[in-house]
Amino acid sequence: MVTASFARREPIQVTGPFADEATKIINSMKMNKAKPTALSA
């Protein structure tokens, strides 16, 4: 569901023990989406 929401560019509500890390990763992906990164490789 998170991937689908991200693909549709809708707000993502992340809950659970990994919420903070997931938010950091998503924000990092958004900031670096124009650059090749390890996450996009």
PDB file of C-alpha atoms in Angstrom, residues 1-7 12:
ATOM      1  CA  MET A   1       0.000   0.000   0.000  1.00  0.00           C
ATOM      2  CA  VAL A   2       2.845   2.379   0.781  1.00  0.00           C
ATOM      3  CA  THR A   3       4.381   1.774  -2.655  1.00  0.00           C
ATOM      4  CA  ALA A   4       1.039   2.322  -4.395  1.00  0.00           C
ATOM      5  CA  SER A   5       0.424   5.545  -2.463  1.00  0.00           C
ATOM      6  CA  PHE A   6       3.934   6.754  -3.268  1.00  0.00           C
ATOM      7  CA  ALA A   7       3.388   6.013  -6.947  1.00  0.00           C
ATOM      8  CA  ILE A  12       1.588   8.472   2.971  1.00  0.00           C
TER       9      ILE A  12
END
